[in-house]
Short mmCIF file of C-alpha atoms in Angstrom, two decimals:
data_model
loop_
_atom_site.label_atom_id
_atom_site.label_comp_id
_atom_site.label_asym_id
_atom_site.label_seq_id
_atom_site.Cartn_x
_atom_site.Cartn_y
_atom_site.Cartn_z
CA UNK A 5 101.42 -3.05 30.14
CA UNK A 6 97.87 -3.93 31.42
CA UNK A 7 95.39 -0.97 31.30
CA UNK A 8 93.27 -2.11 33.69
CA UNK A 9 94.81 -0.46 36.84
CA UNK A 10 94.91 -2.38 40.46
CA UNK A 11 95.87 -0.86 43.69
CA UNK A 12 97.39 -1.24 45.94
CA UNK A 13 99.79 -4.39 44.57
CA UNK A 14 100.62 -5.61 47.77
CA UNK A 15 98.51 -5.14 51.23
CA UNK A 16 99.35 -6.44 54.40
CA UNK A 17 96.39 -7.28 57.27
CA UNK A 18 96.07 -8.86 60.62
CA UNK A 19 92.94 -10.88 60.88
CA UNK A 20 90.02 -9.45 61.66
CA UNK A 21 90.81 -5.99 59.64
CA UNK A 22 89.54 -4.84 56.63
CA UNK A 23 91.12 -4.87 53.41
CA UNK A 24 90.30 -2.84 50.75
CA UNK A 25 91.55 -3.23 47.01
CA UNK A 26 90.68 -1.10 44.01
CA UNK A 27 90.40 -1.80 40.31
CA UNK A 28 90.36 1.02 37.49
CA UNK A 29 88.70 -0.94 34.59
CA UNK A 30 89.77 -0.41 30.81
CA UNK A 31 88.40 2.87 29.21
CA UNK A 32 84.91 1.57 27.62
CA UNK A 33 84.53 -1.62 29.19
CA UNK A 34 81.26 -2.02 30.94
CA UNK A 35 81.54 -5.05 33.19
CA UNK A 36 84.13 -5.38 35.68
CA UNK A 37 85.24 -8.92 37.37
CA UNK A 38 86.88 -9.61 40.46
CA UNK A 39 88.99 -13.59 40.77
CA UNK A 40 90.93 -14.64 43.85
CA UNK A 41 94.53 -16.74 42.72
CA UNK A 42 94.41 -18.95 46.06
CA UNK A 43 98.14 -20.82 46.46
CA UNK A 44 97.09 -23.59 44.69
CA UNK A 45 96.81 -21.50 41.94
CA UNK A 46 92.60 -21.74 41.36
CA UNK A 47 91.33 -19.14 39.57
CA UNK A 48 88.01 -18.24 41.74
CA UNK A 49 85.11 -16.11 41.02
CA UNK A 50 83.98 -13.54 42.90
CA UNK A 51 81.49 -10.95 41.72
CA UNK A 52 81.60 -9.56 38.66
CA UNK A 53 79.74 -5.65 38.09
CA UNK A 54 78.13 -4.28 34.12
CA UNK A 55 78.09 -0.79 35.51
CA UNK A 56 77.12 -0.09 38.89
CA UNK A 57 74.76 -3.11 38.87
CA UNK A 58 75.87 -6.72 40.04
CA UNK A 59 75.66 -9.30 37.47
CA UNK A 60 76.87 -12.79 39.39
CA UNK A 61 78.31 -13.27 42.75
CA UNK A 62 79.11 -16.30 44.81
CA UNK A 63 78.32 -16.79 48.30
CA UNK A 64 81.23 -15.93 50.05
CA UNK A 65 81.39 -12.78 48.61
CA UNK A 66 77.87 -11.86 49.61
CA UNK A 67 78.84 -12.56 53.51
CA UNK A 68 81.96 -11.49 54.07
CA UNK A 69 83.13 -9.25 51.48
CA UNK A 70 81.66 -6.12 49.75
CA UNK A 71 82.02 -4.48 45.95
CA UNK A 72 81.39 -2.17 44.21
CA UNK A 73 81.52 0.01 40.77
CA UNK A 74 80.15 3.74 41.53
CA UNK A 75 79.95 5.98 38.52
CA UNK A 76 83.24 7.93 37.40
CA UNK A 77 85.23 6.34 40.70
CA UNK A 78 87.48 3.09 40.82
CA UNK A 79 85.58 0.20 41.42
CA UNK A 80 86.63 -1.38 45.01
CA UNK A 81 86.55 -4.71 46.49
CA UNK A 82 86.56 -5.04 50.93
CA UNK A 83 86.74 -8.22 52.75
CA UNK A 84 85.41 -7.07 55.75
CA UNK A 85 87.14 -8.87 58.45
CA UNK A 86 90.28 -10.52 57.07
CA UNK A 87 90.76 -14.30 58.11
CA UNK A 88 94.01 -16.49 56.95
CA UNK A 89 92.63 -17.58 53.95
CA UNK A 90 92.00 -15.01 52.10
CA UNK A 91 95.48 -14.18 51.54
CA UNK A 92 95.41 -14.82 47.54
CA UNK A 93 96.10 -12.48 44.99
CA UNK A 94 93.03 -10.18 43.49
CA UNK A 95 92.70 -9.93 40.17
CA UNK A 96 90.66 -7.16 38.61
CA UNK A 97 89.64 -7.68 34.71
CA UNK A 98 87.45 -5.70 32.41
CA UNK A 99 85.48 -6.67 29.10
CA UNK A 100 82.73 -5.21 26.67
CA UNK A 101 79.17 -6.43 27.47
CA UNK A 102 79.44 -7.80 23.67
CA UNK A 103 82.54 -10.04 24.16
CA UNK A 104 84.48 -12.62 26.36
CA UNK A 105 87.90 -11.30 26.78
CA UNK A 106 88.87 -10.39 29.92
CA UNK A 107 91.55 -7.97 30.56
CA UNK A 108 93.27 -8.83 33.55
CA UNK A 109 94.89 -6.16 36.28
CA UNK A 110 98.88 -7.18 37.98
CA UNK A 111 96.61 -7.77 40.75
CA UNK A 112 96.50 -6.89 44.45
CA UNK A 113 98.62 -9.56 46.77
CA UNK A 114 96.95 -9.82 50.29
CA UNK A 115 98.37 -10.82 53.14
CA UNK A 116 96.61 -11.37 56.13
CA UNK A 117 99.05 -12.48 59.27
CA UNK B 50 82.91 -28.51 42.30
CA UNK B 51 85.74 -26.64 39.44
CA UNK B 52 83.85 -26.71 36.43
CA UNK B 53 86.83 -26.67 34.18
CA UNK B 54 89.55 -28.97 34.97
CA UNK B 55 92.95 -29.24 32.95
CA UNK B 56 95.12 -32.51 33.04
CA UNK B 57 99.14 -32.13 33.15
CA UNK B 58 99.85 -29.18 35.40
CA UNK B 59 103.92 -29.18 33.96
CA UNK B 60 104.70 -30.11 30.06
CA UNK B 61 108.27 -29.86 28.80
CA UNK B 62 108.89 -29.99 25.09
CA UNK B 63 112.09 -29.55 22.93
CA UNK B 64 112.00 -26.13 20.71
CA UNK B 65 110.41 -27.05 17.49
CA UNK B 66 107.96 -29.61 18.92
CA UNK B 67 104.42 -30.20 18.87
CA UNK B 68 102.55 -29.30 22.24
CA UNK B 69 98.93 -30.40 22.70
CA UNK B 70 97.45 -28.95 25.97
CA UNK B 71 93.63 -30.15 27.34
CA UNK B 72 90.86 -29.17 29.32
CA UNK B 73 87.67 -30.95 30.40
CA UNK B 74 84.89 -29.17 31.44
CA UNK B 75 80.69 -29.87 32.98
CA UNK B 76 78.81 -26.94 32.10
CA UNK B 77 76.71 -27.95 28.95
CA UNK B 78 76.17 -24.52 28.79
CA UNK B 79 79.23 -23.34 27.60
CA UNK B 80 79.26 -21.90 24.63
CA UNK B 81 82.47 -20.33 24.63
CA UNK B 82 86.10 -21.53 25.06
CA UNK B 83 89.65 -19.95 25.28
CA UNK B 84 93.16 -20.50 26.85
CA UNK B 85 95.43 -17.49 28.24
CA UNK B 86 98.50 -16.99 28.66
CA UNK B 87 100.67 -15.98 31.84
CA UNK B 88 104.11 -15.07 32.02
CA UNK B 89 105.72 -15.01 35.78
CA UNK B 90 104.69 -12.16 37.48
CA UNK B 91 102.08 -10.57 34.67
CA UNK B 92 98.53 -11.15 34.33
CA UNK B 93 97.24 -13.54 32.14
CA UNK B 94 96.17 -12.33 28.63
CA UNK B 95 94.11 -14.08 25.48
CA UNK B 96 95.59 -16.50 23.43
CA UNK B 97 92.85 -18.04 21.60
CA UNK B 98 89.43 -18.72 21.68
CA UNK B 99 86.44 -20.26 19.60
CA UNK B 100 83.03 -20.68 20.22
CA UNK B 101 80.51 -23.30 20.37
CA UNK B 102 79.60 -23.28 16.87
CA UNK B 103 82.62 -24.30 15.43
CA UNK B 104 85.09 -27.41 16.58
CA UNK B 105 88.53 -25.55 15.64
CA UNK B 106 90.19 -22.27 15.64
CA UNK B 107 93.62 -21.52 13.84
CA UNK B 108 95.88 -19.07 14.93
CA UNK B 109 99.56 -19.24 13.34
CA UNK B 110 100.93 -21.66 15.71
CA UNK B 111 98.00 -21.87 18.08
CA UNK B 112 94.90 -23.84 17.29
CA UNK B 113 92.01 -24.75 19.40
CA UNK B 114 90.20 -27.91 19.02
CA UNK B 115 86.86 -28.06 20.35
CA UNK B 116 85.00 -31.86 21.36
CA UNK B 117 81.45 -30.61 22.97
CA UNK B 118 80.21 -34.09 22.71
CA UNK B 119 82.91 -35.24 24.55
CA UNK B 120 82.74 -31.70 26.88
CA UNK B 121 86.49 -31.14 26.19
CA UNK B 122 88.81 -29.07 24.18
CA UNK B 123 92.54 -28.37 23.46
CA UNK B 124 95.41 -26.05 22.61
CA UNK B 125 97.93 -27.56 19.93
CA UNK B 126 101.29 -25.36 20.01
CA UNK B 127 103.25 -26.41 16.85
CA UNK B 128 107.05 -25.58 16.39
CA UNK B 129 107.59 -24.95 20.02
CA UNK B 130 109.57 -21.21 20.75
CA UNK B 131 111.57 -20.51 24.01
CA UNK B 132 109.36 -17.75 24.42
CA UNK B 133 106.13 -20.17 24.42
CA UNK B 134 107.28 -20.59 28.02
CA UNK B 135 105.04 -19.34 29.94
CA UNK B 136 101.25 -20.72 32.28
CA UNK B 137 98.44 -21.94 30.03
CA UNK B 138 95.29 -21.43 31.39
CA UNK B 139 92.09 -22.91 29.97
CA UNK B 140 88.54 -21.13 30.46
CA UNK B 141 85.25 -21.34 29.61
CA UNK B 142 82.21 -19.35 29.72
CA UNK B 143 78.64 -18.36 28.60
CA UNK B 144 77.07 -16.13 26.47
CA UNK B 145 79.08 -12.54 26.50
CA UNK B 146 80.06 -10.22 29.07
CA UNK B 147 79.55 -13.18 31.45
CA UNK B 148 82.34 -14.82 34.05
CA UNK B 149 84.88 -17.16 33.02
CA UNK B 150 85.59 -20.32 34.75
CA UNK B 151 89.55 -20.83 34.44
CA UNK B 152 91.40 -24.11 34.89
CA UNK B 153 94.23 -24.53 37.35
CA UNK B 154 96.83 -23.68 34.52
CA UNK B 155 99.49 -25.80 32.65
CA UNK B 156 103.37 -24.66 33.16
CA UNK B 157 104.93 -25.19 29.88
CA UNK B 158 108.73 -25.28 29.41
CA UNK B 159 109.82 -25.20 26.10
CA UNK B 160 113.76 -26.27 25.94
CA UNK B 161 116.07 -24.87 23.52
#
């Protein structure tokens, strides 16, 4: 059972609406990471967090989508105004500043219609 | 541009076999490699990984065989199990606590 903690697991939007997804990281893990899994099954960066402070984002997330990773609350990732593509699956994962391994969150299905 | 790229999206191999999975990647900075592993409907999770200053990693059955010259690397799966049946994923990375840049994934079958 993962221990990093996603919610909700499936959302359902209309486009144009916000969506908002949360992520719980593992206890003691500093830096948080968000991935899209698009249908074709592409693994794609988002944004990834080493406390409240952004390490790496691309530019899609800096337009349309927001995140963040306040002290002692779930971290949260919003897209803003949801268009058909983003329906994808969001995949939260946690690691120690002094390793690789991510540890991945079921994820949070999206849906926009 | 994906910056890791795997070749044979769907392998099927007879229990007991020898499995060789690969990935090709363009970041010469990479310094660090691993493939996960994803079971239908669960996340994936670590299988193996090695990094940059060694060319191979053993781990029971799994070993990781890294070819920076040739900017590639690969997961050999020796006596195949029905439970090795499952998405490989390849990914690569830099330094520590930095993203990972995944491959599209490799569905392996194993039959019994």
């Amino acid at each position: 059972n993962s221990k990093v903690i996603q919610t909700p697991r499936y959302l359902v939007k209309g486009q144009g609406q916000k969506a908002k997804m949360r992520c719980i990281p593992e206890k003691g893990h500093p830096v948080v990471f968000w991935y899209q899994q698009n249908k074709n099954n592409e693994f794609k960066f988002l944004i990834n967090f080493q406390n409240q402070e952004v390490l790496q984002q691309i530019d899609m997330t800096e337009k349309r989508f927001s995140a963040e990773c306040p002290s002692n609350s779930p971290c949260s990732l919003e897209i803003q105004s949801s268009e058909a593509g983003d329906s994808a699956l969001y995949l939260c994962a946690s690691s120690l500043s002094t390793g690789n391994t991510l540890y991945f969150g079921e994820g949070s299905r999206l849906i926009v219609v | 541009g994906q910056q890791v790229k795997q070749s044979s999206p769907s392998l099927t191999v007879q229990e007991g076999g020898i499995l060789i999975l690969n990935c090709d990647y363009e970041n010469d900075m990479f310094d660090y490699f691993a493939w996960y592993k994803k079971y239908p409907d669960n996340s994936p999770t670590l299988l193996i990984s090695v990094r940059s200053n060694v060319d191979k990693r053993e781990d029971g059955r799994f070993t990781v065989f890294l070819n920076k010259s040739g900017k590639h690397f690969s997961l050999h799966i020796t006596a195949s199990q029905p439970e090795d049946t499952a998405v490989y994923l390849c990914a690569a990375g830099v330094g520590t606590g930095s993203k990972l840049s995944f491959g599209k994934g490799a569905k392996l079958t194993v039959s019994p």
